[in-house]
């Protein structure tokens, strides 16, 4: 709540760029231990012009960084001291490259650990939906009866996308996402053939994640229809 009180105006000003940290902060404000038993951590680095860099961690996940403006090198040197005071070792850092690149280099130099880049991503903003020909079938909300299938698909999605953190998603987390109406399935002839989920809601938007179709069912437009 304290973090959002200070950073909320900036986060709302560009919900696409800051969607990850904004969604996580909003989720943690409702349930501080949503992502794990250990307390979450949020930080803000200011310079003379205002907010420079935002940081967070919801253990056991990576340190996250979002850069706004100013001297990122100076900002991350302060953040490294703060992070290292709390955790002597971290699994990695993720976020805007303006901040994550200098953070990784400074951490490596300071503590003698190697750097390995594992993933680069882009932000895709959906402003409108093209007119498409829908695949056969229909979209429906997942129910608790779909839990076993969704568990298998989330693990398969994580393997396909090399996302290690989601490969052992707890049953309770899958149950929660289903019960809160986050997971959708595309059905064809009464059989689930594709999946998509909504997550990290903000005032103006929503992120779409976990879009998955089993290999044998791909190239039929199921995921395209599900997302649209």
PDB file of C-alpha atoms in Angstrom:
ATOM      1  CA  UNK A   1       0.000   0.000   0.000  1.00  0.00           C
ATOM      2  CA  UNK A   2       2.827   2.418   0.825  1.00  0.00           C
ATOM      3  CA  UNK A   3       4.547   1.621  -2.466  1.00  0.00           C
ATOM      4  CA  UNK A   4       1.373   2.166  -4.498  1.00  0.00           C
ATOM      5  CA  UNK A   5       0.631   5.406  -2.669  1.00  0.00           C
ATOM      6  CA  UNK A   6       3.949   6.813  -3.910  1.00  0.00           C
ATOM      7  CA  UNK A   7       4.340   5.094  -7.287  1.00  0.00           C
ATOM      8  CA  UNK A   8       0.706   4.575  -8.299  1.00  0.00           C
ATOM      9  CA  UNK A   9       0.378   7.760 -10.380  1.00  0.00           C
ATOM     10  CA  UNK A  10       3.445   6.846 -12.459  1.00  0.00           C
ATOM     11  CA  UNK A  11       2.306   3.240 -12.874  1.00  0.00           C
ATOM     12  CA  UNK A  12      -1.146   4.322 -14.024  1.00  0.00           C
ATOM     13  CA  UNK A  13       0.344   6.780 -16.516  1.00  0.00           C
ATOM     14  CA  UNK A  14       1.656   3.904 -18.662  1.00  0.00           C
ATOM     15  CA  UNK A  15      -0.053   0.664 -17.675  1.00  0.00           C
ATOM     16  CA  UNK A  16       1.514  -1.272 -20.546  1.00  0.00           C
ATOM     17  CA  UNK A  17       5.119  -0.402 -19.728  1.00  0.00           C
ATOM     18  CA  UNK A  18       4.611  -0.800 -15.978  1.00  0.00           C
ATOM     19  CA  UNK A  19       1.957  -3.514 -16.147  1.00  0.00           C
ATOM     20  CA  UNK A  20       4.074  -6.245 -14.544  1.00  0.00           C
ATOM     21  CA  UNK A  21       5.060  -4.365 -11.392  1.00  0.00           C
ATOM     22  CA  UNK A  22       1.684  -2.634 -11.168  1.00  0.00           C
ATOM     23  CA  UNK A  23      -0.239  -5.897 -11.360  1.00  0.00           C
ATOM     24  CA  UNK A  24       2.043  -7.623  -8.859  1.00  0.00           C
ATOM     25  CA  UNK A  25       1.828  -4.709  -6.410  1.00  0.00           C
ATOM     26  CA  UNK A  26      -1.960  -4.636  -6.621  1.00  0.00           C
ATOM     27  CA  UNK A  27      -2.101  -8.392  -6.031  1.00  0.00           C
ATOM     28  CA  UNK A  28       0.255  -8.177  -3.043  1.00  0.00           C
ATOM     29  CA  UNK A  29      -1.743  -5.289  -1.586  1.00  0.00           C
ATOM     30  CA  UNK A  30      -4.737  -7.637  -1.431  1.00  0.00           C
ATOM     31  CA  UNK A  31      -2.740 -10.633  -0.197  1.00  0.00           C
ATOM     32  CA  UNK A  32       0.865 -10.000   0.936  1.00  0.00           C
ATOM     33  CA  UNK A  33       1.751 -13.694   0.645  1.00  0.00           C
ATOM     34  CA  UNK A  34       0.035 -14.404  -2.645  1.00  0.00           C
ATOM     35  CA  UNK A  35       3.332 -15.407  -4.271  1.00  0.00           C
ATOM     36  CA  UNK A  36       4.939 -17.188  -1.321  1.00  0.00           C
ATOM     37  CA  UNK A  37       5.387 -17.426   2.432  1.00  0.00           C
ATOM     38  CA  UNK A  38       8.270 -14.953   2.641  1.00  0.00           C
ATOM     39  CA  UNK A  39       7.410 -11.264   2.866  1.00  0.00           C
ATOM     40  CA  UNK A  40       7.526  -9.369  -0.449  1.00  0.00           C
ATOM     41  CA  UNK A  41       9.858  -6.400  -0.938  1.00  0.00           C
ATOM     42  CA  UNK A  42       9.340  -3.162  -2.870  1.00  0.00           C
ATOM     43  CA  UNK A  43      11.699  -0.260  -3.414  1.00  0.00           C
ATOM     44  CA  UNK A  44      11.824   3.132  -5.141  1.00  0.00           C
ATOM     45  CA  UNK A  45      14.945   5.093  -6.080  1.00  0.00           C
ATOM     46  CA  UNK A  46      14.475   8.841  -6.422  1.00  0.00           C
ATOM     47  CA  UNK A  47      16.702  11.467  -7.959  1.00  0.00           C
ATOM     48  CA  UNK A  48      16.318  15.243  -8.192  1.00  0.00           C
ATOM     49  CA  UNK A  49      13.672  14.886 -10.918  1.00  0.00           C
ATOM     50  CA  UNK A  50      11.554  12.336  -9.048  1.00  0.00           C
ATOM     51  CA  UNK A  51      11.154   8.576  -9.426  1.00  0.00           C
ATOM     52  CA  UNK A  52      14.074   6.981 -11.264  1.00  0.00           C
ATOM     53  CA  UNK A  53      13.750   3.205 -10.798  1.00  0.00           C
ATOM     54  CA  UNK A  54      11.247   0.842  -9.185  1.00  0.00           C
ATOM     55  CA  UNK A  55      12.151  -2.552  -7.749  1.00  0.00           C
ATOM     56  CA  UNK A  56      10.397  -5.535  -6.223  1.00  0.00           C
ATOM     57  CA  UNK A  57      10.793  -9.138  -5.233  1.00  0.00           C
ATOM     58  CA  UNK A  58       8.208 -11.737  -4.253  1.00  0.00           C
ATOM     59  CA  UNK A  59      10.403 -14.629  -3.044  1.00  0.00           C
ATOM     60  CA  UNK A  60      11.289 -17.155  -4.333  1.00  0.00           C
ATOM     61  CA  UNK A  61      11.017 -15.326  -7.658  1.00  0.00           C
ATOM     62  CA  UNK A  62      13.501 -13.014  -9.360  1.00  0.00           C
ATOM     63  CA  UNK A  63      14.261  -9.434  -8.445  1.00  0.00           C
ATOM     64  CA  UNK A  64      12.259  -7.172 -10.753  1.00  0.00           C
ATOM     65  CA  UNK A  65      13.241  -3.705 -11.969  1.00  0.00           C
ATOM     66  CA  UNK A  66      11.279  -1.033 -13.836  1.00  0.00           C
ATOM     67  CA  UNK A  67      13.128   2.034 -15.090  1.00  0.00           C
ATOM     68  CA  UNK A  68      11.469   5.422 -15.520  1.00  0.00           C
ATOM     69  CA  UNK A  69      14.160   8.019 -16.129  1.00  0.00           C
ATOM     70  CA  UNK A  70      17.501   9.235 -14.809  1.00  0.00           C
ATOM     71  CA  UNK A  71      20.790   7.509 -14.019  1.00  0.00           C
ATOM     72  CA  UNK A  72      20.049   3.786 -13.952  1.00  0.00           C
ATOM     73  CA  UNK A  73      23.660   2.908 -13.039  1.00  0.00           C
ATOM     74  CA  UNK A  74      23.479   4.996  -9.878  1.00  0.00           C
ATOM     75  CA  UNK A  75      20.023   3.689  -9.050  1.00  0.00           C
ATOM     76  CA  UNK A  76      20.960   0.014  -9.287  1.00  0.00           C
ATOM     77  CA  UNK A  77      24.067   0.502  -7.144  1.00  0.00           C
ATOM     78  CA  UNK A  78      21.735   1.585  -4.331  1.00  0.00           C
ATOM     79  CA  UNK A  79      19.319  -1.247  -5.037  1.00  0.00           C
ATOM     80  CA  UNK A  80      22.081  -3.865  -5.002  1.00  0.00           C
ATOM     81  CA  UNK A  81      23.070  -2.774  -1.506  1.00  0.00           C
ATOM     82  CA  UNK A  82      19.467  -3.005  -0.362  1.00  0.00           C
ATOM     83  CA  UNK A  83      18.827  -6.382  -2.013  1.00  0.00           C
ATOM     84  CA  UNK A  84      22.081  -7.901  -0.757  1.00  0.00           C
ATOM     85  CA  UNK A  85      21.338  -6.789   2.786  1.00  0.00           C
ATOM     86  CA  UNK A  86      18.204  -8.912   2.636  1.00  0.00           C
ATOM     87  CA  UNK A  87      19.335 -11.790   0.383  1.00  0.00           C
ATOM     88  CA  UNK A  88      22.962 -12.841  -0.028  1.00  0.00           C
ATOM     89  CA  UNK A  89      22.049 -14.738  -3.193  1.00  0.00           C
ATOM     90  CA  UNK A  90      19.249 -14.227  -5.731  1.00  0.00           C
ATOM     91  CA  UNK A  91      18.116 -16.412  -8.662  1.00  0.00           C
ATOM     92  CA  UNK A  92      18.281 -13.542 -11.137  1.00  0.00           C
ATOM     93  CA  UNK A  93      16.860 -10.212 -12.232  1.00  0.00           C
ATOM     94  CA  UNK A  94      14.101  -9.395 -14.703  1.00  0.00           C
ATOM     95  CA  UNK A  95      12.537  -6.239 -16.090  1.00  0.00           C
ATOM     96  CA  UNK A  96      13.480  -3.217 -18.179  1.00  0.00           C
ATOM     97  CA  UNK A  97      16.927  -3.660 -19.702  1.00  0.00           C
ATOM     98  CA  UNK A  98      17.879  -0.057 -18.893  1.00  0.00           C
ATOM     99  CA  UNK A  99      18.071  -1.218 -15.275  1.00  0.00           C
ATOM    100  CA  UNK A 100      18.541  -5.001 -15.408  1.00  0.00           C
ATOM    101  CA  UNK A 101      21.713  -4.917 -17.534  1.00  0.00           C
ATOM    102  CA  UNK A 102      23.657  -2.628 -15.177  1.00  0.00           C
ATOM    103  CA  UNK A 103      22.215  -4.468 -12.163  1.00  0.00           C
ATOM    104  CA  UNK A 104      23.473  -7.826 -13.445  1.00  0.00           C
ATOM    105  CA  UNK A 105      26.915  -6.443 -14.304  1.00  0.00           C
ATOM    106  CA  UNK A 106      27.345  -4.689 -10.965  1.00  0.00           C
ATOM    107  CA  UNK A 107      26.100  -7.713  -9.002  1.00  0.00           C
ATOM    108  CA  UNK A 108      28.485  -9.969 -10.925  1.00  0.00           C
ATOM    109  CA  UNK A 109      31.475  -7.713 -10.269  1.00  0.00           C
ATOM    110  CA  UNK A 110      30.623  -7.208  -6.606  1.00  0.00           C
ATOM    111  CA  UNK A 111      29.983 -10.831  -5.686  1.00  0.00           C
ATOM    112  CA  UNK A 112      31.932 -12.821  -8.266  1.00  0.00           C
ATOM    113  CA  UNK A 113      29.024 -14.662  -9.886  1.00  0.00           C
ATOM    114  CA  UNK A 114      28.634 -15.282 -13.634  1.00  0.00           C
ATOM    115  CA  UNK A 115      25.824 -13.788 -15.724  1.00  0.00           C
ATOM    116  CA  UNK A 116      23.663 -15.894 -17.995  1.00  0.00           C
ATOM    117  CA  UNK A 117      20.961 -14.253 -20.102  1.00  0.00           C
ATOM    118  CA  UNK A 118      18.019 -16.651 -20.288  1.00  0.00           C
ATOM    119  CA  UNK A 119      15.195 -14.778 -21.990  1.00  0.00           C
ATOM    120  CA  UNK A 120      14.351 -11.583 -23.863  1.00  0.00           C
ATOM    121  CA  UNK A 121      10.746 -10.494 -24.186  1.00  0.00           C
ATOM    122  CA  UNK A 122       8.757  -7.693 -25.776  1.00  0.00           C
ATOM    123  CA  UNK A 123       5.556  -5.970 -24.714  1.00  0.00           C
ATOM    124  CA  UNK A 124       2.640  -6.469 -27.087  1.00  0.00           C
ATOM    125  CA  UNK A 125      -0.175  -3.982 -26.590  1.00  0.00           C
ATOM    126  CA  UNK A 126      -3.613  -4.908 -27.914  1.00  0.00           C
ATOM    127  CA  UNK A 127      -5.530  -1.784 -28.888  1.00  0.00           C
ATOM    128  CA  UNK A 128      -8.145  -3.470 -31.061  1.00  0.00           C
ATOM    129  CA  UNK A 129      -9.127  -6.929 -32.281  1.00  0.00           C
ATOM    130  CA  UNK A 130      -8.885  -7.701 -35.980  1.00  0.00           C
ATOM    131  CA  UNK A 131     -11.858  -9.238 -37.698  1.00  0.00           C
ATOM    132  CA  UNK A 132     -10.942 -12.922 -37.804  1.00  0.00           C
ATOM    133  CA  UNK A 133     -12.624 -16.116 -38.797  1.00  0.00           C
ATOM    134  CA  UNK A 134     -13.133 -17.987 -35.552  1.00  0.00           C
ATOM    135  CA  UNK A 135     -12.078 -21.596 -35.263  1.00  0.00           C
ATOM    136  CA  UNK A 136     -14.762 -24.203 -34.722  1.00  0.00           C
ATOM    137  CA  UNK A 137     -16.010 -24.318 -31.152  1.00  0.00           C
ATOM    138  CA  UNK A 138     -16.581 -21.859 -28.342  1.00  0.00           C
ATOM    139  CA  UNK A 139     -14.905 -20.110 -25.402  1.00  0.00           C
ATOM    140  CA  UNK A 140     -15.851 -21.028 -21.854  1.00  0.00           C
ATOM    141  CA  UNK A 141     -14.615 -20.436 -18.330  1.00  0.00           C
ATOM    142  CA  UNK A 142     -12.659 -23.317 -16.860  1.00  0.00           C
ATOM    143  CA  UNK A 143     -14.195 -25.120 -13.891  1.00  0.00           C
ATOM    144  CA  UNK A 144     -12.652 -27.102 -11.072  1.00  0.00           C
ATOM    145  CA  UNK A 145     -13.383 -30.265 -13.063  1.00  0.00           C
ATOM    146  CA  UNK A 146     -10.769 -29.045 -15.579  1.00  0.00           C
ATOM    147  CA  UNK A 147      -8.059 -28.754 -12.918  1.00  0.00           C
ATOM    148  CA  UNK A 148      -6.040 -31.850 -13.875  1.00  0.00           C
ATOM    149  CA  UNK A 149      -5.982 -30.897 -17.553  1.00  0.00           C
ATOM    150  CA  UNK A 150      -4.992 -27.312 -16.763  1.00  0.00           C
ATOM    151  CA  UNK A 151      -2.190 -28.539 -14.486  1.00  0.00           C
ATOM    152  CA  UNK A 152      -0.790 -30.638 -17.335  1.00  0.00           C
ATOM    153  CA  UNK A 153      -1.107 -27.780 -19.819  1.00  0.00           C
ATOM    154  CA  UNK A 154       0.525 -25.195 -17.525  1.00  0.00           C
ATOM    155  CA  UNK A 155       3.493 -27.501 -17.050  1.00  0.00           C
ATOM    156  CA  UNK A 156       3.708 -28.151 -20.794  1.00  0.00           C
ATOM    157  CA  UNK A 157       3.483 -24.409 -21.485  1.00  0.00           C
ATOM    158  CA  UNK A 158       6.328 -23.780 -19.032  1.00  0.00           C
ATOM    159  CA  UNK A 159       8.501 -26.381 -20.736  1.00  0.00           C
ATOM    160  CA  UNK A 160       7.769 -24.996 -24.206  1.00  0.00           C
ATOM    161  CA  UNK A 161       8.581 -21.444 -23.093  1.00  0.00           C
ATOM    162  CA  UNK A 162      11.532 -22.423 -20.875  1.00  0.00           C
ATOM    163  CA  UNK A 163       9.778 -20.889 -17.863  1.00  0.00           C
ATOM    164  CA  UNK A 164      11.190 -22.877 -14.954  1.00  0.00           C
ATOM    165  CA  UNK A 165       9.255 -21.102 -12.186  1.00  0.00           C
ATOM    166  CA  UNK A 166       5.847 -22.344 -13.372  1.00  0.00           C
ATOM    167  CA  UNK A 167       6.684 -26.023 -13.871  1.00  0.00           C
ATOM    168  CA  UNK A 168       5.669 -26.946 -10.335  1.00  0.00           C
ATOM    169  CA  UNK A 169       2.697 -24.636  -9.880  1.00  0.00           C
ATOM    170  CA  UNK A 170       0.916 -25.627  -6.680  1.00  0.00           C
ATOM    171  CA  UNK A 171      -2.516 -27.214  -6.930  1.00  0.00           C
ATOM    172  CA  UNK A 172      -3.840 -24.503  -4.611  1.00  0.00           C
ATOM    173  CA  UNK A 173      -2.673 -21.808  -7.062  1.00  0.00           C
ATOM    174  CA  UNK A 174      -4.372 -23.526  -9.987  1.00  0.00           C
ATOM    175  CA  UNK A 175      -7.537 -23.925  -7.905  1.00  0.00           C
ATOM    176  CA  UNK A 176      -7.452 -20.224  -7.023  1.00  0.00           C
ATOM    177  CA  UNK A 177      -7.066 -19.125 -10.634  1.00  0.00           C
ATOM    178  CA  UNK A 178      -9.970 -21.319 -11.680  1.00  0.00           C
ATOM    179  CA  UNK A 179     -12.191 -20.237  -8.789  1.00  0.00           C
ATOM    180  CA  UNK A 180     -11.477 -16.551  -9.467  1.00  0.00           C
ATOM    181  CA  UNK A 181     -12.450 -16.957 -13.115  1.00  0.00           C
ATOM    182  CA  UNK A 182      -9.008 -16.339 -14.625  1.00  0.00           C
ATOM    183  CA  UNK A 183      -8.657 -19.411 -16.865  1.00  0.00           C
ATOM    184  CA  UNK A 184     -10.540 -19.923 -20.131  1.00  0.00           C
ATOM    185  CA  UNK A 185     -10.725 -22.901 -22.456  1.00  0.00           C
ATOM    186  CA  UNK A 186     -11.600 -23.144 -26.127  1.00  0.00           C
ATOM    187  CA  UNK A 187     -13.748 -26.196 -26.787  1.00  0.00           C
ATOM    188  CA  UNK A 188     -14.272 -27.921 -30.113  1.00  0.00           C
ATOM    189  CA  UNK A 189     -16.979 -30.586 -30.278  1.00  0.00           C
ATOM    190  CA  UNK A 190     -17.155 -30.483 -26.471  1.00  0.00           C
ATOM    191  CA  UNK A 191     -13.422 -31.166 -26.018  1.00  0.00           C
ATOM    192  CA  UNK A 192     -10.961 -28.584 -24.608  1.00  0.00           C
ATOM    193  CA  UNK A 193      -8.376 -27.806 -27.296  1.00  0.00           C
ATOM    194  CA  UNK A 194      -6.698 -24.574 -26.137  1.00  0.00           C
ATOM    195  CA  UNK A 195      -6.239 -22.410 -23.054  1.00  0.00           C
ATOM    196  CA  UNK A 196      -5.659 -18.777 -22.125  1.00  0.00           C
ATOM    197  CA  UNK A 197      -5.709 -16.914 -18.829  1.00  0.00           C
ATOM    198  CA  UNK A 198      -6.163 -13.329 -17.699  1.00  0.00           C
ATOM    199  CA  UNK A 199      -3.963 -11.868 -14.980  1.00  0.00           C
ATOM    200  CA  UNK A 200      -2.642  -8.661 -13.367  1.00  0.00           C
ATOM    201  CA  UNK A 201      -5.727  -6.455 -13.817  1.00  0.00           C
ATOM    202  CA  UNK A 202      -5.252  -2.686 -13.836  1.00  0.00           C
ATOM    203  CA  UNK A 203      -7.766   0.151 -14.062  1.00  0.00           C
ATOM    204  CA  UNK A 204      -7.597   0.184 -17.861  1.00  0.00           C
ATOM    205  CA  UNK A 205      -6.400  -3.250 -18.878  1.00  0.00           C
ATOM    206  CA  UNK A 206      -5.576  -6.876 -18.312  1.00  0.00           C
ATOM    207  CA  UNK A 207      -2.663  -9.119 -19.216  1.00  0.00           C
ATOM    208  CA  UNK A 208      -3.231 -12.342 -21.150  1.00  0.00           C
ATOM    209  CA  UNK A 209      -0.977 -15.244 -20.244  1.00  0.00           C
ATOM    210  CA  UNK A 210      -0.606 -19.024 -20.340  1.00  0.00           C
ATOM    211  CA  UNK A 211      -1.824 -19.295 -23.935  1.00  0.00           C
ATOM    212  CA  UNK A 212      -1.354 -22.948 -24.804  1.00  0.00           C
ATOM    213  CA  UNK A 213      -2.498 -25.494 -27.367  1.00  0.00           C
ATOM    214  CA  UNK A 214      -1.159 -29.081 -27.316  1.00  0.00           C
ATOM    215  CA  UNK A 215       1.159 -29.765 -30.296  1.00  0.00           C
ATOM    216  CA  UNK A 216      -1.228 -32.236 -31.960  1.00  0.00           C
ATOM    217  CA  UNK A 217      -4.008 -29.616 -31.992  1.00  0.00           C
ATOM    218  CA  UNK A 218      -2.045 -26.624 -33.283  1.00  0.00           C
ATOM    219  CA  UNK A 219      -2.479 -24.826 -36.615  1.00  0.00           C
ATOM    220  CA  UNK A 220      -6.279 -24.803 -36.357  1.00  0.00           C
ATOM    221  CA  UNK A 221      -6.646 -21.243 -35.036  1.00  0.00           C
ATOM    222  CA  UNK A 222      -7.805 -22.339 -31.598  1.00  0.00           C
ATOM    223  CA  UNK A 223      -5.413 -20.104 -29.629  1.00  0.00           C
ATOM    224  CA  UNK A 224      -6.068 -17.150 -31.947  1.00  0.00           C
ATOM    225  CA  UNK A 225      -9.800 -17.464 -31.341  1.00  0.00           C
ATOM    226  CA  UNK A 226      -9.306 -18.016 -27.619  1.00  0.00           C
ATOM    227  CA  UNK A 227      -7.216 -14.867 -27.216  1.00  0.00           C
ATOM    228  CA  UNK A 228      -9.452 -12.737 -29.452  1.00  0.00           C
TER     229      UNK A 228
END
